[in-house]
CSV table of C-alpha atoms in Angstrom, one decimal:
chain,number,residue,atom,x,y,z
A,580,MET,CA,28.6,-0.1,-0.9
A,581,ALA,CA,24.8,-0.5,-0.9
A,582,ALA,CA,22.8,1.4,-3.5
A,583,LYS,CA,20.8,4.4,-2.5
A,584,LEU,CA,17.3,3.6,-1.5
A,585,ALA,CA,14.4,4.7,-3.7
A,586,VAL,CA,11.0,6.0,-2.6
A,587,GLN,CA,8.3,5.4,-5.2
A,588,GLU,CA,4.8,6.8,-4.6
A,589,THR,CA,1.8,4.8,-5.8
A,590,ALA,CA,-1.9,5.4,-6.2
A,591,ASP,CA,-2.9,1.7,-7.0
A,592,ALA,CA,-4.9,0.8,-3.9
A,593,LEU,CA,-5.6,-2.8,-4.9
A,594,ASP,CA,-2.0,-3.6,-5.5
A,595,TRP,CA,-1.0,-1.8,-2.4
A,596,ASP,CA,-3.3,-3.9,-0.2
A,597,ARG,CA,-2.2,-7.1,-1.8
A,598,ARG,CA,1.4,-6.3,-1.1
A,599,ILE,CA,1.1,-5.0,2.4
A,600,TRP,CA,-1.1,-7.9,3.7
A,601,ALA,CA,1.6,-10.3,2.4
A,602,CYS,CA,3.9,-8.8,5.0
A,603,PRO,CA,4.2,-9.8,8.7
A,604,GLY,CA,3.1,-6.9,10.9
A,605,ALA,CA,0.5,-5.6,8.4
A,606,ASN,CA,-2.3,-3.8,10.1
A,607,ILE,CA,-5.5,-1.8,9.4
A,608,TYR,CA,-3.7,1.5,9.6
A,609,CYS,CA,-1.4,0.6,6.7
A,610,GLY,CA,-4.3,-0.4,4.4
A,611,SER,CA,-6.0,1.7,1.7
A,612,PRO,CA,-9.5,1.6,3.5
A,613,TRP,CA,-8.0,3.5,6.5
A,614,GLY,CA,-6.4,5.9,4.1
A,615,ALA,CA,-9.8,6.4,2.3
A,616,TYR,CA,-11.4,7.1,5.6
A,617,LYS,CA,-8.8,9.7,6.5
A,618,ALA,CA,-9.2,11.3,3.0
A,619,ARG,CA,-12.9,11.7,3.6
A,620,ARG,CA,-12.0,13.6,6.8
A,621,GLY,CA,-10.1,16.1,4.7
A,622,LEU,CA,-6.6,14.8,5.0
A,623,ALA,CA,-4.2,14.3,2.0
A,624,VAL,CA,-3.2,10.6,2.0
A,625,ARG,CA,-0.2,9.3,0.1
A,626,ARG,CA,1.5,5.9,-0.1
A,627,ALA,CA,5.1,4.9,-1.1
A,628,VAL,CA,7.2,1.9,-1.4
A,629,VAL,CA,10.9,2.1,-0.3
A,630,THR,CA,13.2,-0.2,-2.3
A,631,GLY,CA,16.9,-1.0,-2.3
A,632,ASP,CA,19.0,-3.5,-4.2
A,633,GLY,CA,16.0,-4.8,-6.0
A,634,ALA,CA,14.0,-5.6,-2.9
A,635,ASP,CA,11.0,-4.0,-1.2
A,636,LEU,CA,12.1,-2.7,2.2
A,637,ALA,CA,9.0,-0.8,3.5
A,638,PHE,CA,5.5,0.3,2.7
A,639,ILE,CA,4.5,3.7,4.1
A,640,GLN,CA,1.1,5.4,4.1
A,641,TRP,CA,0.9,8.9,5.5
A,642,GLN,CA,-1.6,11.7,6.1
A,643,THR,CA,-0.9,15.3,5.7
A,644,ARG,CA,-2.8,18.3,7.1
A,645,ARG,CA,-1.8,21.9,6.3
A,646,LYS,CA,-2.3,24.9,8.4
A,647,GLY,CA,-0.9,28.0,6.8
A,648,PRO,CA,2.8,27.4,5.9
A,649,ALA,CA,3.1,24.4,8.3
A,650,ARG,CA,2.4,20.7,7.6
A,651,PHE,CA,1.5,18.0,10.1
A,652,ILE,CA,2.5,14.6,8.7
A,653,HIS,CA,1.1,11.5,10.4
A,654,VAL,CA,2.1,7.9,9.8
A,655,GLN,CA,-0.1,5.3,11.6
A,656,GLY,CA,0.8,1.6,11.9
A,657,GLY,CA,4.0,2.0,10.1
A,658,PRO,CA,6.4,2.4,8.3
A,659,LEU,CA,5.7,-1.3,7.6
A,660,LEU,CA,9.1,-2.9,7.2
A,661,THR,CA,9.5,-6.0,5.2
A,662,GLN,CA,11.9,-8.8,6.3
A,663,ALA,CA,14.6,-7.3,4.2
A,664,GLY,CA,13.7,-3.8,5.5
A,665,THR,CA,14.1,-4.7,9.2
A,666,HIS,CA,17.9,-5.0,8.7
A,667,ARG,CA,18.0,-1.5,7.1
A,668,ALA,CA,15.4,0.3,9.2
A,669,GLU,CA,17.6,3.4,9.8
A,670,ALA,CA,18.3,3.8,6.1
A,671,VAL,CA,14.6,3.3,5.3
A,672,PHE,CA,13.5,6.1,7.6
A,673,ALA,CA,16.3,8.4,6.3
A,674,ALA,CA,15.1,7.9,2.7
A,675,PHE,CA,11.5,8.6,3.7
A,676,ILE,CA,12.4,11.7,5.7
A,677,ASP,CA,14.4,13.0,2.7
A,678,HIS,CA,11.4,12.2,0.4
A,679,LEU,CA,9.2,14.4,2.5
A,680,ALA,CA,11.5,17.4,2.3
A,681,LEU,CA,10.5,18.7,5.7
A,682,GLY,CA,10.4,22.4,6.2
A,683,ARG,CA,11.2,24.4,9.3
A,684,LEU,CA,7.5,24.5,10.3
A,685,ASP,CA,6.7,20.9,9.5
A,686,ILE,CA,6.0,18.2,12.1
A,687,LEU,CA,6.4,14.4,11.4
A,688,ALA,CA,4.6,12.0,13.8
A,689,ILE,CA,5.0,8.3,13.6
A,690,ASP,CA,2.6,6.1,15.7
A,691,TYR,CA,2.9,2.4,15.3
A,692,GLU,CA,-0.4,1.9,17.2
A,693,GLN,CA,1.0,-1.0,19.2
A,694,PHE,CA,2.5,-2.7,16.0
A,695,GLU,CA,6.0,-1.4,16.5
A,696,THR,CA,9.1,-3.6,16.3
A,697,ARG,CA,12.4,-3.4,18.1
A,698,ASP,CA,14.2,-2.5,14.8
A,699,ALA,CA,11.7,0.3,14.0
A,700,THR,CA,11.9,1.8,17.5
A,701,LEU,CA,15.7,1.8,17.5
A,702,ALA,CA,15.8,3.4,14.1
A,703,LEU,CA,13.4,6.1,15.2
A,704,LEU,CA,15.5,6.9,18.3
A,705,MET,CA,18.6,7.0,16.1
A,706,HIS,CA,16.9,9.7,14.0
A,707,GLY,CA,16.1,11.8,17.0
A,708,PHE,CA,12.4,11.1,17.4
A,709,THR,CA,11.2,11.8,20.9
A,710,PRO,CA,8.8,9.2,22.4
A,711,VAL,CA,5.5,10.7,23.5
A,712,ILE,CA,3.4,8.5,25.7
A,713,GLY,CA,-0.1,9.4,27.0
A,714,ALA,CA,-3.1,7.6,28.5
A,715,PRO,CA,-4.5,6.6,25.0
A,716,ASP,CA,-1.3,4.7,24.3
A,717,HIS,CA,-1.9,2.2,27.1
A,718,THR,CA,-4.1,-0.8,26.5
A,719,LEU,CA,-4.8,-4.3,27.9
A,720,GLU,CA,-3.3,-7.2,26.1
A,721,LEU,CA,-4.2,-10.9,26.5
A,722,ASP,CA,-2.1,-13.7,25.2
A,723,LEU,CA,-4.5,-16.0,23.4
A,724,THR,CA,-1.9,-18.6,22.7
A,725,GLN,CA,-2.5,-19.8,26.3
A,726,ASP,CA,-4.9,-22.5,27.4
A,727,LEU,CA,-8.4,-21.0,28.0
A,728,ASP,CA,-8.5,-22.3,31.6
A,729,ALA,CA,-5.1,-20.7,32.3
A,730,ILE,CA,-6.4,-17.4,30.9
A,731,GLN,CA,-9.5,-17.5,33.1
A,732,ALA,CA,-7.4,-18.4,36.1
A,733,GLY,CA,-5.3,-15.4,35.6
A,734,MET,CA,-8.2,-13.0,35.5
A,735,GLU,CA,-9.3,-10.7,38.3
A,736,GLN,CA,-12.2,-12.2,40.2
A,737,ARG,CA,-14.7,-9.5,38.9
A,738,TRP,CA,-13.8,-10.3,35.3
A,739,ARG,CA,-14.2,-14.0,35.8
A,740,LYS,CA,-17.6,-13.4,37.4
A,741,ALA,CA,-18.7,-11.2,34.5
A,742,LEU,CA,-17.5,-13.8,32.0
A,743,ARG,CA,-19.3,-16.6,33.7
A,744,LYS,CA,-22.5,-14.5,34.0
A,745,ALA,CA,-22.4,-13.8,30.3
A,746,GLU,CA,-21.8,-17.5,29.4
A,747,ARG,CA,-24.8,-18.6,31.5
A,748,ASN,CA,-27.2,-16.1,30.0
A,749,THR,CA,-29.1,-18.1,27.3
A,750,GLU,CA,-31.1,-15.0,26.3
A,751,VAL,CA,-28.0,-13.4,24.8
A,752,THR,CA,-26.8,-14.5,21.4
A,753,THR,CA,-23.8,-13.6,19.4
A,754,HIS,CA,-23.1,-13.8,15.7
A,755,PHE,CA,-20.2,-12.7,13.4
A,756,LEU,CA,-21.6,-10.7,10.5
A,757,THR,CA,-20.2,-11.3,7.0
A,758,ASP,CA,-22.9,-10.0,4.8
A,759,ARG,CA,-22.4,-6.4,3.7
A,760,ALA,CA,-26.0,-5.3,4.3
A,761,GLU,CA,-26.0,-6.9,7.8
A,762,ARG,CA,-22.7,-5.1,8.6
A,763,LEU,CA,-24.1,-1.8,7.4
A,764,SER,CA,-27.2,-2.3,9.6
A,765,ALA,CA,-25.0,-3.2,12.6
A,766,PHE,CA,-22.9,-0.1,11.9
A,767,ASP,CA,-26.0,2.1,11.8
A,768,ASP,CA,-27.1,0.8,15.2
A,769,PHE,CA,-23.5,1.2,16.5
A,770,THR,CA,-23.6,4.8,15.4
A,771,ALA,CA,-26.9,5.5,17.2
A,772,MET,CA,-25.5,3.8,20.4
A,773,PHE,CA,-22.3,5.8,20.0
A,774,ALA,CA,-24.2,9.1,19.7
A,775,ALA,CA,-26.4,8.3,22.7
A,776,LEU,CA,-23.4,7.6,24.9
A,777,ARG,CA,-21.6,10.7,23.8
A,778,GLU,CA,-24.6,12.8,24.7
A,779,ARG,CA,-24.7,11.2,28.2
A,780,LYS,CA,-21.0,11.3,28.9
A,781,GLY,CA,-19.9,14.3,26.9
A,782,PHE,CA,-16.6,12.8,25.8
A,783,ALA,CA,-14.5,13.9,22.8
A,784,THR,CA,-13.7,11.5,19.9
A,785,THR,CA,-12.0,11.7,16.5
A,786,LEU,CA,-14.3,8.9,15.1
A,787,GLN,CA,-16.6,10.1,12.3
A,788,PRO,CA,-19.1,7.3,11.8
A,789,LYS,CA,-20.7,8.6,8.7
A,790,ALA,CA,-17.4,8.8,6.9
A,791,TYR,CA,-16.3,5.3,8.0
A,792,ARG,CA,-19.6,3.5,7.6
A,793,ASP,CA,-19.3,1.8,4.2
A,794,ILE,CA,-15.5,1.5,4.4
A,795,ALA,CA,-15.7,-0.5,7.7
A,796,ALA,CA,-18.6,-2.7,6.4
A,797,GLU,CA,-16.5,-3.7,3.3
A,798,ASP,CA,-13.1,-4.2,5.1
A,799,GLU,CA,-12.4,-7.9,5.3
A,800,HIS,CA,-9.9,-7.3,8.1
A,801,LEU,CA,-12.6,-6.1,10.4
A,802,LEU,CA,-14.8,-8.5,12.4
A,803,PHE,CA,-18.3,-7.4,13.3
A,804,LEU,CA,-19.8,-9.1,16.3
A,805,ASP,CA,-23.6,-8.7,16.7
A,806,VAL,CA,-24.8,-9.2,20.3
A,807,ARG,CA,-28.5,-9.6,20.9
A,808,GLU,CA,-30.8,-10.1,23.9
A,809,LYS,CA,-34.1,-11.8,23.1
A,810,GLY,CA,-33.5,-11.0,19.4
A,811,GLU,CA,-32.9,-7.3,20.0
A,812,ARG,CA,-29.4,-5.9,19.2
A,813,ILE,CA,-27.9,-4.5,22.3
A,814,LEU,CA,-24.2,-4.3,21.4
A,815,VAL,CA,-21.9,-4.2,18.4
A,816,ARG,CA,-18.2,-5.0,18.6
A,817,ILE,CA,-15.9,-4.1,15.7
A,818,ALA,CA,-12.5,-5.8,15.9
A,819,HIS,CA,-9.4,-5.5,13.8
A,820,LEU,CA,-7.8,-8.8,12.8
A,821,SER,CA,-4.1,-9.0,11.8
A,822,ASP,CA,-1.7,-11.9,11.6
A,823,THR,CA,-0.4,-11.2,15.1
A,824,ARG,CA,-3.3,-9.9,17.1
A,825,CYS,CA,-7.1,-9.2,17.3
A,826,THR,CA,-7.8,-5.7,18.5
A,827,ASP,CA,-11.1,-4.6,20.1
A,828,PHE,CA,-11.3,-1.6,17.7
A,829,TYR,CA,-14.7,-0.1,18.5
A,830,THR,CA,-17.4,-1.3,20.9
A,831,TRP,CA,-20.7,0.3,21.8
A,832,GLY,CA,-23.9,-0.9,23.3
A,833,ASN,CA,-27.1,0.3,24.9
A,834,ARG,CA,-27.5,0.6,28.6
A,835,GLY,CA,-28.9,-2.9,28.8
A,836,SER,CA,-25.6,-4.5,27.6
A,837,VAL,CA,-23.6,-3.4,30.6
A,838,PRO,CA,-25.1,-5.5,33.4
A,839,LEU,CA,-25.2,-8.5,31.0
A,840,GLY,CA,-21.5,-8.5,30.3
A,841,ALA,CA,-22.6,-8.8,26.7
A,842,GLY,CA,-20.0,-10.0,24.2
A,843,LEU,CA,-17.3,-10.7,26.8
A,844,SER,CA,-17.2,-14.4,26.1
A,845,ARG,CA,-17.4,-14.3,22.3
A,846,LEU,CA,-14.8,-12.1,20.8
């Protein structure tokens, strides 16, 4: 009979990041920088390793918000199952749920943010979780393992046209930023563009740029693409890079970037 699984919480962020990024399926939502950002927004952030029979089975980072006697517990991008954990996903989730000691008014939400696996999904269903799917859960995916010509051939005509227009525009330059000061500067311009667009469109968002600024600039798993026209920055793309995918995380530009198709051909 297998030994009971153990759930051990940890506050060592450096060790946490080293261990999670060694796992297939690791993503930005599992990392300590994202947890630090959520903590700045007033949420309580905790991390735990689930182990069994001497092996690490899962890494779980979660956020807690309290309202009166109720708790809302949110897991993003996880639980991150190890190779050993995929075969024991149901037991891993059971151990985590027991560790939380959920009360009658508590709500536990698990959102894999497109990084779910078959084993994790099946385990969640077996524990009675109800899938909730809305418009924000739908995204466009592009298989970059294909030949570039094949990718372009499969595009809608309007996107092919926009891409070719962007590639022909010699006045538009792109550059990936690695220097911290350059990334901070780009994020500040991104914030200004973001605020201007929100004022024009009046849309709601959960992003708090001031709280995320230095965290994003220092996160090695984020790519910053600087797009300029005639030397003037017109668009900033921030992408999340994992071992399995590159996600267009945040993108904002000024009004001049739209007709140029800026950044379409570079990320």
